mmCIF file of C-alpha atoms and ligand atoms in Angstrom:
data_model
loop_
_atom_site.group_PDB
_atom_site.id
_atom_site.type_symbol
_atom_site.label_atom_id
_atom_site.label_comp_id
_atom_site.label_asym_id
_atom_site.label_seq_id
_atom_site.Cartn_x
_atom_site.Cartn_y
_atom_site.Cartn_z
ATOM 1 C CA MET O 1094 4.210 -14.637 26.544
ATOM 2 C CA ILE O 1095 4.621 -10.981 27.554
ATOM 3 C CA THR O 1096 6.180 -9.461 30.637
ATOM 4 C CA THR O 1097 5.560 -5.822 31.396
ATOM 5 C CA SER O 1098 7.851 -3.636 33.443
ATOM 6 C CA THR O 1099 6.461 -0.814 35.577
ATOM 7 C CA ASN O 1100 7.955 2.101 33.615
ATOM 8 C CA GLN O 1101 6.389 1.258 30.227
ATOM 9 C CA HIS O 1102 5.139 4.174 28.006
ATOM 10 C CA LEU O 1103 7.411 6.656 29.807
ATOM 11 C CA SER O 1104 9.819 7.172 26.945
ATOM 12 C CA ILE O 1105 7.371 7.667 24.072
ATOM 13 C CA ARG O 1106 5.254 10.830 23.905
ATOM 14 C CA ASN O 1107 5.028 11.808 20.244
ATOM 15 C CA PRO O 1108 1.417 10.856 19.215
ATOM 16 C CA LEU O 1109 2.570 9.211 15.957
ATOM 17 C CA LEU O 1110 5.071 7.094 17.889
ATOM 18 C CA VAL O 1111 2.472 6.280 20.540
ATOM 19 C CA ALA O 1112 0.191 4.928 17.777
ATOM 20 C CA PHE O 1113 3.113 3.076 16.174
ATOM 21 C CA ARG O 1114 4.038 1.501 19.533
ATOM 22 C CA ALA O 1115 0.412 0.512 20.222
ATOM 23 C CA ASP O 1116 0.065 -1.138 16.778
ATOM 24 C CA VAL O 1117 3.376 -2.994 17.118
ATOM 25 C CA VAL O 1118 2.661 -4.232 20.631
ATOM 26 C CA ARG O 1119 -0.896 -5.280 19.709
ATOM 27 C CA GLY O 1120 0.414 -7.172 16.684
ATOM 28 C CA LEU O 1121 3.095 -9.022 18.633
ATOM 29 C CA ARG O 1122 0.840 -9.891 21.572
ATOM 30 C CA GLY O 1123 -1.554 -12.105 19.612
ATOM 31 C CA PRO O 1124 -1.270 -15.896 19.307
ATOM 32 C CA VAL O 1125 -0.171 -15.294 15.693
ATOM 33 C CA LYS O 1126 2.346 -12.446 15.607
ATOM 34 C CA THR O 1127 1.690 -9.769 12.976
ATOM 35 C CA LEU O 1128 2.871 -6.244 12.136
ATOM 36 C CA PRO O 1129 0.879 -3.746 10.003
ATOM 37 C CA CYS O 1130 2.432 -3.398 6.542
ATOM 38 C CA LYS O 1131 1.869 0.380 6.368
ATOM 39 C CA TYR O 1132 4.898 0.714 8.682
ATOM 40 C CA PHE O 1133 7.210 -0.616 5.955
ATOM 41 C CA TYR O 1134 7.272 2.890 4.528
ATOM 42 C CA ASP O 1135 9.741 5.075 6.379
ATOM 43 C CA ALA O 1136 12.291 6.890 4.165
ATOM 44 C CA ALA O 1137 14.432 3.733 3.818
ATOM 45 C CA GLY O 1138 11.365 1.530 3.197
ATOM 46 C CA SER O 1139 10.086 3.825 0.430
ATOM 47 C CA GLU O 1140 13.546 3.762 -1.170
ATOM 48 C CA LEU O 1141 13.624 -0.051 -0.959
ATOM 49 C CA PHE O 1142 10.144 -0.209 -2.499
ATOM 50 C CA GLU O 1143 11.391 1.929 -5.414
ATOM 51 C CA GLN O 1144 14.211 -0.612 -5.880
ATOM 52 C CA ILE O 1145 11.662 -3.467 -5.846
ATOM 53 C CA THR O 1146 9.738 -1.814 -8.684
ATOM 54 C CA GLU O 1147 12.883 -2.047 -10.867
ATOM 55 C CA LEU O 1148 13.494 -5.754 -10.219
ATOM 56 C CA GLU O 1149 13.201 -8.164 -13.111
ATOM 57 C CA GLU O 1150 11.078 -10.505 -10.938
ATOM 58 C CA TYR O 1151 8.651 -7.787 -9.792
ATOM 59 C CA TYR O 1152 6.273 -7.571 -12.772
ATOM 60 C CA PRO O 1153 3.378 -5.483 -11.264
ATOM 61 C CA THR O 1154 4.861 -1.973 -11.559
ATOM 62 C CA ARG O 1155 6.227 -2.402 -15.075
ATOM 63 C CA THR O 1156 2.961 -4.031 -16.242
ATOM 64 C CA GLU O 1157 0.751 -1.331 -14.727
ATOM 65 C CA LEU O 1158 2.990 1.391 -16.156
ATOM 66 C CA ALA O 1159 2.643 -0.138 -19.635
ATOM 67 C CA ILE O 1160 -1.163 -0.183 -19.269
ATOM 68 C CA MET O 1161 -1.097 3.463 -18.182
ATOM 69 C CA ARG O 1162 1.155 4.456 -21.096
ATOM 70 C CA GLU O 1163 -1.195 2.853 -23.578
ATOM 71 C CA HIS O 1164 -4.529 3.888 -22.082
ATOM 72 C CA ALA O 1165 -3.968 7.106 -20.096
ATOM 73 C CA PRO O 1166 -5.760 9.209 -22.752
ATOM 74 C CA ALA O 1167 -8.885 6.991 -22.489
ATOM 75 C CA MET O 1168 -8.680 7.031 -18.682
ATOM 76 C CA ALA O 1169 -8.370 10.823 -18.647
ATOM 77 C CA ALA O 1170 -11.424 11.030 -20.917
ATOM 78 C CA HIS O 1171 -13.385 9.009 -18.323
ATOM 79 C CA LEU O 1172 -12.181 11.375 -15.578
ATOM 80 C CA GLY O 1173 -13.415 14.356 -17.582
ATOM 81 C CA GLN O 1174 -12.744 18.079 -17.293
ATOM 82 C CA ARG O 1175 -12.130 19.874 -13.951
ATOM 83 C CA CYS O 1176 -11.642 16.650 -12.053
ATOM 84 C CA LEU O 1177 -10.133 16.703 -8.551
ATOM 85 C CA LEU O 1178 -7.665 13.818 -8.488
ATOM 86 C CA ILE O 1179 -6.944 12.290 -5.070
ATOM 87 C CA GLU O 1180 -4.362 9.515 -4.864
ATOM 88 C CA TYR O 1181 -4.060 6.849 -2.163
ATOM 89 C CA GLY O 1182 -0.467 5.692 -1.482
ATOM 90 C CA SER O 1183 1.030 7.945 -4.126
ATOM 91 C CA GLY O 1184 4.711 7.025 -3.511
ATOM 92 C CA SER O 1185 6.745 8.486 -6.377
ATOM 93 C CA SER O 1186 3.558 9.460 -8.348
ATOM 94 C CA LEU O 1187 5.215 8.052 -11.470
ATOM 95 C CA LYS O 1188 2.046 6.515 -12.924
ATOM 96 C CA THR O 1189 0.057 9.623 -12.017
ATOM 97 C CA ARG O 1190 2.215 11.719 -14.336
ATOM 98 C CA LEU O 1191 0.771 9.761 -17.246
ATOM 99 C CA LEU O 1192 -2.744 10.733 -16.135
ATOM 100 C CA LEU O 1193 -1.824 14.353 -15.398
ATOM 101 C CA ASP O 1194 -0.372 14.630 -18.925
ATOM 102 C CA HIS O 1195 -3.869 14.049 -20.325
ATOM 103 C CA LEU O 1196 -6.275 15.610 -17.811
ATOM 104 C CA VAL O 1197 -8.172 18.652 -19.071
ATOM 105 C CA HIS O 1198 -8.232 21.609 -16.623
ATOM 106 C CA PRO O 1199 -7.916 19.462 -13.456
ATOM 107 C CA ALA O 1200 -9.190 21.189 -10.298
ATOM 108 C CA GLY O 1201 -6.152 19.845 -8.438
ATOM 109 C CA TYR O 1202 -4.180 16.836 -7.354
ATOM 110 C CA ILE O 1203 -3.970 15.588 -3.740
ATOM 111 C CA PRO O 1204 -1.360 12.832 -3.317
ATOM 112 C CA ILE O 1205 -1.809 11.047 0.037
ATOM 113 C CA ASP O 1206 0.916 8.944 1.627
ATOM 114 C CA VAL O 1207 2.179 7.992 5.088
ATOM 115 C CA SER O 1208 5.803 8.263 3.973
ATOM 116 C CA GLY O 1209 6.293 11.992 4.614
ATOM 117 C CA GLU O 1210 9.742 12.750 3.164
ATOM 118 C CA HIS O 1211 9.145 10.662 0.060
ATOM 119 C CA LEU O 1212 5.766 12.375 -0.450
ATOM 120 C CA GLN O 1213 7.268 15.863 -0.122
ATOM 121 C CA ARG O 1214 10.069 15.091 -2.574
ATOM 122 C CA SER O 1215 7.703 13.582 -5.154
ATOM 123 C CA ALA O 1216 5.212 16.450 -4.801
ATOM 124 C CA GLN O 1217 7.966 19.060 -5.211
ATOM 125 C CA ALA O 1218 9.211 17.405 -8.378
ATOM 126 C CA LEU O 1219 5.635 17.254 -9.716
ATOM 127 C CA ALA O 1220 4.974 20.916 -8.884
ATOM 128 C CA GLY O 1221 8.054 21.835 -10.948
ATOM 129 C CA ASP O 1222 6.886 19.761 -13.909
ATOM 130 C CA TYR O 1223 3.169 20.670 -13.735
ATOM 131 C CA PRO O 1224 3.099 24.367 -12.744
ATOM 132 C CA GLY O 1225 -0.534 24.739 -13.930
ATOM 133 C CA ILE O 1226 -1.887 22.099 -11.530
ATOM 134 C CA ASP O 1227 -2.730 22.850 -7.898
ATOM 135 C CA ILE O 1228 -0.798 20.077 -6.092
ATOM 136 C CA ARG O 1229 -1.512 19.622 -2.355
ATOM 137 C CA PRO O 1230 0.323 16.685 -0.766
ATOM 138 C CA LEU O 1231 -1.310 15.229 2.330
ATOM 139 C CA CYS O 1232 0.752 13.108 4.710
ATOM 140 C CA ALA O 1233 -1.946 10.871 6.184
ATOM 141 C CA ASP O 1234 -3.243 7.336 6.540
ATOM 142 C CA PHE O 1235 -5.913 7.002 3.856
ATOM 143 C CA THR O 1236 -7.777 4.371 5.932
ATOM 144 C CA ARG O 1237 -8.477 7.051 8.570
ATOM 145 C CA PRO O 1238 -10.951 9.952 8.225
ATOM 146 C CA LEU O 1239 -9.380 12.482 5.846
ATOM 147 C CA ARG O 1240 -9.444 16.280 5.988
ATOM 148 C CA LEU O 1241 -8.767 17.280 2.424
ATOM 149 C CA PRO O 1242 -7.067 20.630 1.759
ATOM 150 C CA GLU O 1243 -9.250 23.334 0.175
ATOM 151 C CA LEU O 1244 -8.472 24.036 -3.449
ATOM 152 C CA SER O 1245 -8.944 27.316 -5.237
ATOM 153 C CA LYS O 1246 -10.624 25.922 -8.369
ATOM 154 C CA PRO O 1247 -14.099 24.333 -8.193
ATOM 155 C CA GLU O 1248 -14.214 20.630 -9.009
ATOM 156 C CA ALA O 1249 -16.647 18.971 -11.420
ATOM 157 C CA ARG O 1250 -16.061 15.590 -9.774
ATOM 158 C CA ARG O 1251 -13.763 13.699 -7.446
ATOM 159 C CA VAL O 1252 -11.779 10.683 -8.532
ATOM 160 C CA VAL O 1253 -9.598 8.605 -6.236
ATOM 161 C CA TYR O 1254 -6.655 7.053 -8.062
ATOM 162 C CA PHE O 1255 -5.519 3.927 -6.179
ATOM 163 C CA PRO O 1256 -2.720 2.295 -8.186
ATOM 164 C CA GLY O 1257 -0.001 -0.243 -7.432
ATOM 165 C CA SER O 1258 -2.393 -2.962 -6.208
ATOM 166 C CA THR O 1259 -1.996 -1.470 -2.730
ATOM 167 C CA ILE O 1260 -5.648 -2.566 -2.306
ATOM 168 C CA GLY O 1261 -4.193 -6.105 -2.257
ATOM 169 C CA ASN O 1262 -2.440 -5.360 1.032
ATOM 170 C CA PHE O 1263 -5.849 -5.265 2.735
ATOM 171 C CA THR O 1264 -8.041 -8.224 3.688
ATOM 172 C CA HIS O 1265 -11.341 -8.557 1.829
ATOM 173 C CA GLN O 1266 -13.253 -6.965 4.722
ATOM 174 C CA GLU O 1267 -10.761 -4.102 5.061
ATOM 175 C CA ALA O 1268 -10.806 -3.496 1.301
ATOM 176 C CA LEU O 1269 -14.602 -3.419 1.319
ATOM 177 C CA LEU O 1270 -14.700 -0.892 4.148
ATOM 178 C CA LEU O 1271 -12.011 1.262 2.532
ATOM 179 C CA LEU O 1272 -13.744 1.316 -0.868
ATOM 180 C CA ARG O 1273 -17.111 2.108 0.773
ATOM 181 C CA LYS O 1274 -15.575 5.083 2.563
ATOM 182 C CA THR O 1275 -13.891 6.086 -0.674
ATOM 183 C CA ALA O 1276 -17.194 5.982 -2.575
ATOM 184 C CA LEU O 1277 -18.628 8.340 0.054
ATOM 185 C CA LEU O 1278 -15.587 10.627 -0.199
ATOM 186 C CA CYS O 1279 -15.998 10.852 -3.979
ATOM 187 C CA GLY O 1280 -19.793 11.250 -3.865
ATOM 188 C CA GLY O 1281 -22.252 11.291 -6.773
ATOM 189 C CA GLY O 1282 -20.595 11.464 -10.189
ATOM 190 C CA GLY O 1283 -17.266 10.442 -8.661
ATOM 191 C CA ALA O 1284 -15.155 7.371 -9.343
ATOM 192 C CA VAL O 1285 -12.235 5.228 -8.250
ATOM 193 C CA LEU O 1286 -9.470 4.310 -10.702
ATOM 194 C CA LEU O 1287 -8.124 1.128 -9.151
ATOM 195 C CA GLY O 1288 -4.972 -0.794 -10.102
ATOM 196 C CA ALA O 1289 -5.141 -4.478 -9.136
ATOM 197 C CA ASP O 1290 -2.747 -7.373 -9.592
ATOM 198 C CA MET O 1291 -4.453 -10.427 -11.102
ATOM 199 C CA ARG O 1292 -4.323 -14.137 -10.276
ATOM 200 C CA LYS O 1293 -1.871 -16.005 -12.465
ATOM 201 C CA ASP O 1294 0.685 -18.825 -12.421
ATOM 202 C CA PRO O 1295 1.708 -19.006 -8.727
ATOM 203 C CA ARG O 1296 5.375 -19.394 -9.756
ATOM 204 C CA VAL O 1297 5.311 -15.957 -11.390
ATOM 205 C CA ILE O 1298 3.767 -14.439 -8.272
ATOM 206 C CA GLU O 1299 6.114 -16.161 -5.808
ATOM 207 C CA ARG O 1300 9.218 -15.079 -7.761
ATOM 208 C CA ALA O 1301 8.093 -11.457 -7.517
ATOM 209 C CA TYR O 1302 8.344 -11.618 -3.699
ATOM 210 C CA ASN O 1303 11.560 -13.684 -3.568
ATOM 211 C CA ASP O 1304 13.981 -11.770 -5.778
ATOM 212 C CA HIS O 1305 17.484 -13.132 -6.080
ATOM 213 C CA HIS O 1306 19.108 -9.798 -5.076
ATOM 214 C CA GLY O 1307 17.361 -9.968 -1.677
ATOM 215 C CA VAL O 1308 15.799 -6.491 -2.005
ATOM 216 C CA THR O 1309 12.366 -7.734 -0.890
ATOM 217 C CA ALA O 1310 14.038 -9.438 2.077
ATOM 218 C CA ARG O 1311 15.664 -6.099 3.050
ATOM 219 C CA PHE O 1312 12.328 -4.301 2.562
ATOM 220 C CA ASN O 1313 10.736 -6.832 4.914
ATOM 221 C CA SER O 1314 13.419 -6.681 7.626
ATOM 222 C CA ASN O 1315 13.590 -2.863 7.435
ATOM 223 C CA LEU O 1316 10.385 -2.984 9.486
ATOM 224 C CA LEU O 1317 12.406 -4.361 12.405
ATOM 225 C CA VAL O 1318 15.171 -1.799 11.802
ATOM 226 C CA ARG O 1319 12.511 0.920 12.000
ATOM 227 C CA ILE O 1320 11.006 -0.490 15.221
ATOM 228 C CA ASN O 1321 14.498 -0.577 16.746
ATOM 229 C CA ARG O 1322 15.239 3.018 15.755
ATOM 230 C CA GLU O 1323 11.882 4.663 16.490
ATOM 231 C CA LEU O 1324 10.711 2.626 19.482
ATOM 232 C CA GLY O 1325 14.129 1.835 20.993
ATOM 233 C CA ALA O 1326 13.580 -1.926 20.540
ATOM 234 C CA ASP O 1327 16.373 -4.504 20.352
ATOM 235 C CA PHE O 1328 15.384 -6.842 17.505
ATOM 236 C CA ASN O 1329 18.455 -8.743 16.324
ATOM 237 C CA VAL O 1330 17.522 -8.203 12.676
ATOM 238 C CA GLU O 1331 20.025 -10.809 11.422
ATOM 239 C CA GLN O 1332 18.191 -13.443 13.448
ATOM 240 C CA PHE O 1333 14.979 -13.110 11.384
ATOM 241 C CA SER O 1334 14.698 -14.416 7.821
ATOM 242 C CA HIS O 1335 12.427 -13.348 4.999
ATOM 243 C CA ARG O 1336 9.752 -15.788 3.821
ATOM 244 C CA ALA O 1337 7.122 -15.157 1.140
ATOM 245 C CA PHE O 1338 4.748 -17.755 -0.274
ATOM 246 C CA TYR O 1339 1.583 -17.806 -2.361
ATOM 247 C CA ASP O 1340 -1.567 -19.345 -0.917
ATOM 248 C CA SER O 1341 -3.477 -20.414 -4.045
ATOM 249 C CA ALA O 1342 -6.642 -21.285 -2.111
ATOM 250 C CA VAL O 1343 -7.032 -17.676 -0.921
ATOM 251 C CA GLY O 1344 -5.174 -16.024 -3.825
ATOM 252 C CA ARG O 1345 -2.618 -14.114 -1.817
ATOM 253 C CA ILE O 1346 1.054 -13.752 -1.010
ATOM 254 C CA GLU O 1347 1.932 -13.890 2.669
ATOM 255 C CA MET O 1348 5.151 -12.258 3.764
ATOM 256 C CA HIS O 1349 6.730 -13.276 7.076
ATOM 257 C CA LEU O 1350 9.837 -12.740 9.177
ATOM 258 C CA ILE O 1351 10.907 -16.048 10.707
ATOM 259 C CA SER O 1352 12.826 -16.229 13.964
ATOM 260 C CA ARG O 1353 16.023 -18.231 13.366
ATOM 261 C CA ARG O 1354 16.303 -19.264 17.011
ATOM 262 C CA ALA O 1355 14.705 -18.907 20.438
ATOM 263 C CA GLN O 1356 15.061 -15.249 21.354
ATOM 264 C CA SER O 1357 13.437 -12.405 23.213
ATOM 265 C CA VAL O 1358 12.915 -8.820 22.115
ATOM 266 C CA HIS O 1359 12.308 -5.760 24.282
ATOM 267 C CA ILE O 1360 10.114 -2.923 23.076
ATOM 268 C CA ASP O 1361 9.621 0.062 25.354
ATOM 269 C CA GLY O 1362 9.262 -1.913 28.556
ATOM 270 C CA GLU O 1363 7.645 -5.047 27.130
ATOM 271 C CA THR O 1364 9.312 -8.376 26.347
ATOM 272 C CA PHE O 1365 8.266 -10.695 23.522
ATOM 273 C CA PHE O 1366 9.495 -14.279 23.219
ATOM 274 C CA PHE O 1367 10.078 -16.073 19.935
ATOM 275 C CA GLN O 1368 10.387 -19.829 19.428
ATOM 276 C CA PRO O 1369 12.792 -21.096 16.742
ATOM 277 C CA GLY O 1370 10.867 -20.941 13.430
ATOM 278 C CA GLU O 1371 8.120 -18.718 14.863
ATOM 279 C CA SER O 1372 6.903 -16.113 12.398
ATOM 280 C CA ILE O 1373 5.742 -12.502 12.330
ATOM 281 C CA ARG O 1374 3.321 -11.999 9.434
ATOM 282 C CA THR O 1375 4.183 -8.635 7.914
ATOM 283 C CA GLU O 1376 2.091 -8.436 4.739
ATOM 284 C CA TYR O 1377 -0.702 -9.928 2.650
ATOM 285 C CA SER O 1378 -0.756 -9.186 -1.043
ATOM 286 C CA HIS O 1379 -4.048 -10.345 -2.518
ATOM 287 C CA LYS O 1380 -4.380 -11.151 -6.195
ATOM 288 C CA TYR O 1381 -7.726 -10.732 -7.918
ATOM 289 C CA SER O 1382 -9.974 -12.213 -10.573
ATOM 290 C CA LEU O 1383 -12.100 -9.828 -12.660
ATOM 291 C CA ARG O 1384 -15.176 -11.395 -11.102
ATOM 292 C CA GLY O 1385 -13.789 -10.859 -7.585
ATOM 293 C CA LEU O 1386 -13.030 -7.222 -8.380
ATOM 294 C CA CYS O 1387 -16.539 -6.633 -9.781
ATOM 295 C CA GLN O 1388 -18.084 -8.185 -6.672
ATOM 296 C CA LEU O 1389 -15.857 -6.109 -4.374
ATOM 297 C CA ALA O 1390 -16.788 -2.945 -6.290
ATOM 298 C CA GLU O 1391 -20.526 -3.757 -6.268
ATOM 299 C CA ALA O 1392 -20.501 -4.444 -2.522
ATOM 300 C CA SER O 1393 -18.690 -1.117 -1.968
ATOM 301 C CA GLY O 1394 -21.226 1.077 -3.792
ATOM 302 C CA LEU O 1395 -19.156 1.177 -6.965
ATOM 303 C CA GLU O 1396 -19.849 -0.093 -10.447
ATOM 304 C CA SER O 1397 -17.197 -1.396 -12.819
ATOM 305 C CA ARG O 1398 -17.548 0.600 -16.045
ATOM 306 C CA ARG O 1399 -14.262 -0.116 -17.820
ATOM 307 C CA VAL O 1400 -11.238 -2.378 -17.376
ATOM 308 C CA TRP O 1401 -7.832 -1.963 -19.051
ATOM 309 C CA MET O 1402 -5.412 -4.890 -18.985
ATOM 310 C CA ASP O 1403 -2.116 -5.984 -20.478
ATOM 311 C CA LYS O 1404 -1.997 -8.788 -23.070
ATOM 312 C CA ARG O 1405 -1.040 -11.450 -20.517
ATOM 313 C CA HIS O 1406 -3.824 -10.301 -18.163
ATOM 314 C CA TYR O 1407 -1.305 -9.917 -15.330
ATOM 315 C CA PHE O 1408 -2.664 -6.575 -14.102
ATOM 316 C CA SER O 1409 -5.848 -4.519 -14.433
ATOM 317 C CA VAL O 1410 -6.754 -0.861 -14.092
ATOM 318 C CA ASN O 1411 -10.437 -0.511 -13.265
ATOM 319 C CA TYR O 1412 -12.705 2.483 -13.669
ATOM 320 C CA LEU O 1413 -15.260 2.135 -10.869
ATOM 321 C CA ALA O 1414 -18.036 4.724 -10.884
ATOM 322 C CA VAL O 1415 -19.824 5.644 -7.655
ATOM 323 C CA LYS O 1416 -23.337 4.191 -7.810
ATOM 324 C CA ALA O 1417 -26.234 6.611 -7.527
ATOM 325 C CA GLN O 1418 -26.946 5.875 -3.850
ATOM 326 C CA VAL O 1419 -24.046 5.102 -1.569
ATOM 327 C CA ALA O 1420 -24.443 4.398 2.133
ATOM 328 C CA CYS O 1421 -21.872 3.242 4.663
HETATM 329 N N1 LIG U 1894 1.407 4.109 -5.832
HETATM 330 C C1 LIG U 1894 2.807 3.749 -5.940
HETATM 331 C C2 LIG U 1894 3.377 3.236 -4.613
HETATM 332 C C3 LIG U 1894 2.822 1.913 -4.145
HETATM 333 S S1 LIG U 1894 3.660 1.381 -2.660
HETATM 334 C C4 LIG U 1894 2.946 2.716 -7.014
HETATM 335 O O1 LIG U 1894 1.949 2.313 -7.576
HETATM 336 O O2 LIG U 1894 4.084 2.323 -7.319
HETATM 337 C C5 LIG U 1894 2.424 1.728 -1.460
HETATM 338 C C6 LIG U 1894 2.426 3.187 -1.065
HETATM 339 O O3 LIG U 1894 1.319 3.407 -0.219
HETATM 340 C C7 LIG U 1894 3.673 3.592 -0.298
HETATM 341 O O4 LIG U 1894 4.161 4.819 -0.791
HETATM 342 C C8 LIG U 1894 3.188 3.712 1.157
HETATM 343 O O5 LIG U 1894 3.904 4.691 1.889
HETATM 344 C C9 LIG U 1894 1.740 4.079 0.965
HETATM 345 N N2 LIG U 1894 0.841 3.595 2.005
HETATM 346 C C10 LIG U 1894 0.690 2.318 2.451
HETATM 347 N N3 LIG U 1894 -0.296 2.249 3.353
HETATM 348 C C11 LIG U 1894 -0.781 3.518 3.494
HETATM 349 C C12 LIG U 1894 -1.825 4.092 4.269
HETATM 350 N N4 LIG U 1894 -2.575 3.347 5.098
HETATM 351 N N5 LIG U 1894 -2.059 5.423 4.145
HETATM 352 C C13 LIG U 1894 -1.306 6.193 3.315
HETATM 353 N N6 LIG U 1894 -0.309 5.699 2.558
HETATM 354 C C14 LIG U 1894 -0.057 4.375 2.633
HETATM 355 C C1 LIG U 1895 2.581 -1.830 -2.280
HETATM 356 N N1 LIG U 1895 2.229 -3.223 -2.447
HETATM 357 C C2 LIG U 1895 1.144 -3.384 -3.416
HETATM 358 C C3 LIG U 1895 3.369 -4.109 -2.743
HETATM 359 C C4 LIG U 1895 2.873 -5.551 -3.035
HETATM 360 O O1 LIG U 1895 3.287 -6.100 -4.048
HETATM 361 O O2 LIG U 1895 2.048 -6.049 -2.273
HETATM 362 C C5 LIG U 1895 4.360 -4.113 -1.596
HETATM 363 C C6 LIG U 1895 5.420 -5.150 -1.752
HETATM 364 N N2 LIG U 1895 5.692 -6.092 -0.877
HETATM 365 C C7 LIG U 1895 6.689 -6.826 -1.322
HETATM 366 N N3 LIG U 1895 7.046 -6.385 -2.516
HETATM 367 C C8 LIG U 1895 6.271 -5.315 -2.800
#
């Protein structure tokens, strides 16, 4: 149930905060409460994500990095000379370095991320280490229409690098739409280099989202800390617990914040009530089969040309070429 006071919206004017408020309020108004996972990534959230990638339980980053270390030369050969590399959700750009090390005369590199400070810091470090590459960070939501910066060198082709299995944080329909738009952005001759976490023993997957140090729990509850700070809300963060479980039927992790008791929360003039045990779903993390990935690519106007995997088949990096005729 929601009550609305008469002076709502008065305090928030910054357009980014207005959008944040609208997304939060929309998510908490529904019969099933949800919050968009892209808001995990403020400066603290990005730092917590970096800590997650180092956890013993969190296998995806280390596995994908190992695949990149072994196969970056072959991937770079697929990307070809004078490629413009665009990255979705670039974070620390750690894996990208392995690609940049092998690219021949790249036209430029555009890392895109919503986490502004983290993006700037990573891009500055990269510019120092790769002085010959035109690096143009873009702080933006890659699901929205993008205005790419103009680069000085002409590009032979566009490739979107989308690592980390961030694609898994989207529903099937959202992923389809995003990849279709991406195929159009890349155009003829272009490609998507997509990192995807694979289906495996559910116990391995569940452990990765329930680490014994509680870092994933802090990453999850940081979303409430951020809403409190940026929207002036009064979530009692201690009164929500982390829950993550794998749904084998759908092939995805669901992350939730569970209300420990009956409580109400105020966000910029609106009140939200929580029953004891009621949840806010904060993230999906879909896991894929090779068949599922091929079907997703096909339906998006992309064609799977090459797949690199680790020995255990925990993770895959997929070279998806834009098909000759792409339409939205
Ligand atoms: N690519 C890195 C980071 C993955 S974490 C890796 O593989 O380790 C996901 C990253 O995507 C975060 O840096 C987050 O800020 C960014 N992100 C999430 N949703 C986004 C969106 N809609 N638009 C832009 N960046 C997004
Ligand atoms: C960025 N994304 C692919 C991570 C994942 O595994 O879904 C985010 C994450 N959530 C909890 N741990 C890591």
